[in-house]
XYZ file of C-alpha atoms in Angstrom:
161
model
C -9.099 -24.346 -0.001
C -10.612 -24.791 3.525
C -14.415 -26.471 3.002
C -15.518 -24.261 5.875
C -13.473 -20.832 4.212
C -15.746 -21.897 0.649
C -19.369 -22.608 2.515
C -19.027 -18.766 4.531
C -17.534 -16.736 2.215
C -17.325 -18.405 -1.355
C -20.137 -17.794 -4.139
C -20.788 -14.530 -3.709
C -19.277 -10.795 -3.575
C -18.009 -9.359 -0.610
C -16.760 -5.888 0.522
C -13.326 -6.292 2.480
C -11.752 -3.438 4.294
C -7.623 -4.018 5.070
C -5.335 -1.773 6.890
C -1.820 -0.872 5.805
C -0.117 -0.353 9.399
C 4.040 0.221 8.663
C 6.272 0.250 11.747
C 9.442 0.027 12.200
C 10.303 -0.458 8.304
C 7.725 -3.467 8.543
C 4.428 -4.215 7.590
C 1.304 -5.815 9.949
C -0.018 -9.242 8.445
C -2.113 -11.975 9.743
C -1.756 -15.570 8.535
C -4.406 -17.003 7.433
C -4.765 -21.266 7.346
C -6.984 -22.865 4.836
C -6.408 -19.828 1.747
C -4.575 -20.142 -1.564
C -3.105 -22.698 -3.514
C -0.443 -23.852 -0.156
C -3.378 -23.268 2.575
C -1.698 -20.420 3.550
C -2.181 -16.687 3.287
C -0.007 -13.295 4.646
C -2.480 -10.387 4.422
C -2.821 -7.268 6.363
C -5.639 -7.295 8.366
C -9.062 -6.522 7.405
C -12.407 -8.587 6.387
C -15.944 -7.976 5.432
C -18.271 -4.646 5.603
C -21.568 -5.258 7.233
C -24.713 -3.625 5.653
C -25.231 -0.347 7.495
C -21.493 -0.094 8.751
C -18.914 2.259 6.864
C -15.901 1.149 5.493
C -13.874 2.809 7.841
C -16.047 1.643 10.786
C -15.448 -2.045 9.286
C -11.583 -1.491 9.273
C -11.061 -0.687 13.049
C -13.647 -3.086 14.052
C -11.923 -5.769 12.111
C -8.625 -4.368 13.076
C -9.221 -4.773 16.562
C -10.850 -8.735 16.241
C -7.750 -9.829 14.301
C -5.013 -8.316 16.620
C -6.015 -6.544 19.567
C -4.931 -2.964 18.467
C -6.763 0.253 17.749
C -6.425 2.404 14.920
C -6.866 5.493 13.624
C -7.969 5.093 9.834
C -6.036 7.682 7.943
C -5.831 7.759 3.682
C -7.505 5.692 1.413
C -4.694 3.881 -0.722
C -6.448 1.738 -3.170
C -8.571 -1.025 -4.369
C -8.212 -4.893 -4.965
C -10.145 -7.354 -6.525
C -9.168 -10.439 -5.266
C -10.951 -13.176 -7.042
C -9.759 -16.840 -5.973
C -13.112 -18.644 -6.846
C -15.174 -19.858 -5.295
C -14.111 -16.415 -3.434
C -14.356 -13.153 -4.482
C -13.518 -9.916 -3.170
C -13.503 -6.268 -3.519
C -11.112 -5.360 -1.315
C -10.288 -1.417 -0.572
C -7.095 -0.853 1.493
C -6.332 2.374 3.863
C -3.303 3.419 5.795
C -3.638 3.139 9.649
C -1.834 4.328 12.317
C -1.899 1.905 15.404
C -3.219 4.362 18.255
C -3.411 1.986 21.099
C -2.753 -2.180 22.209
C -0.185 -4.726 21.956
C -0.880 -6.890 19.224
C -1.860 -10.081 19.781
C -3.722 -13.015 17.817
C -7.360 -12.645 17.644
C -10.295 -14.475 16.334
C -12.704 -14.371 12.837
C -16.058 -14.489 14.371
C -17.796 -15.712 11.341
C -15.557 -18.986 11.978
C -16.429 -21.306 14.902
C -14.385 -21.554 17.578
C -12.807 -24.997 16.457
C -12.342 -23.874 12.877
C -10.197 -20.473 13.380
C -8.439 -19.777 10.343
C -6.250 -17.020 11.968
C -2.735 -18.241 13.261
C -0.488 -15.859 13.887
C 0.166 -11.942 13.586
C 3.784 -10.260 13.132
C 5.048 -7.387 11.797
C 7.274 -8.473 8.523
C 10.291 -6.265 7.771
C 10.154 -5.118 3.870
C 13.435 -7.020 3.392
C 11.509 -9.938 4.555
C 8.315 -9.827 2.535
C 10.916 -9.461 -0.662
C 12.075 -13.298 -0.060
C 8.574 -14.568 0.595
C 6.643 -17.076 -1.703
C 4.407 -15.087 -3.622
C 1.912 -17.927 -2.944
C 1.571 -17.422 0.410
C 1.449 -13.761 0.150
C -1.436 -12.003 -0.448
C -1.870 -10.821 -4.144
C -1.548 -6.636 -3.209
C 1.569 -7.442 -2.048
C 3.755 -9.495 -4.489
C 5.662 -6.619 -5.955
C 5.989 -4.292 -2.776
C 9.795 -3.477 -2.166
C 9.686 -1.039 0.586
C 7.075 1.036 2.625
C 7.067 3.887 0.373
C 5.813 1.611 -3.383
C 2.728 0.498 -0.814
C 2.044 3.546 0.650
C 2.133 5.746 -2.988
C -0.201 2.560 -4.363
C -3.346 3.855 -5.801
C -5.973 3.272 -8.084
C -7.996 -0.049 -8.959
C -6.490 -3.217 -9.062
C -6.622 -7.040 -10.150
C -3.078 -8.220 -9.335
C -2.630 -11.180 -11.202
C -2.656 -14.343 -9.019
């Protein structure tokens, strides 16, 4: 894991807010360098809930710095605790609808500008996330086989890593 990832979000418990967009019969993810045991991380995009801000507030500002789209957050779907020490996370996922942008790659401003850890965006077809190393796929996603077994997900969760 990334030195940099460990020293600005490791050792301590955050709140994380993702967003399930589906289009198309394919699922939003970022990649994310620097994460999990091949450096290397597929999750849909989210990140941390600042004191004051609501969870929902969190998701379309987050949203919006990872890919350049708006979003209208619709239902709550579930949470995730995600614990890869030194990080852990409680992660609560929504549905979104994408309301307005193309997407394109954005930036984590808690990173400096040197040490991104975002690299791409792209919407991956259900078909496609079925083939894909578990390792590089992030945990809430390992047994998803079509839009409808992530969308119907709910409940509390500690997908096993």
């Amino acid at each position: 894991m990334n030195e940099d990832i460990k020293a600005t979000y490791g050792n301590r418990i955050r709140i994380r807010t993702s967003g399930i967009a589906v289009r198309d019969n394919a699922i939003l993810l970022v990649k994310h360098e620097g994460v999990g045991s091949k450096n290397i991380l597929w999750a849909p995009p989210g990140g941390g809930v600042e004191p004051g801000e609501l969870s929902q507030e969190a998701l379309r500002r987050e949203f919006f710095e990872e890919t350049g789209l708006k979003v209208e957050v619709r239902d709550f779907l579930f949470v995730n605790e995600f614990i890869e020490k030194p990080l852990h996370a409680v992660e609560l996922f929504f549905k979104v609808k994408i309301v307005d942008g193309c997407p394109q790659l954005g930036t984590d401003p808690e990173m400096a500008p040197g040490k991104q850890i975002l690299k791409e965006i792209k919407f991956v077809t259900f078909r496609e996330l079925a083939v894909m190393d578990n390792e590089i796929l992030h945990n809430a996603l390992h047994h998803v086989n079509g839009p409808e077994s992530l969308l119907n997900m709910s409940g509390y969760f500690k997908f096993c890593q």
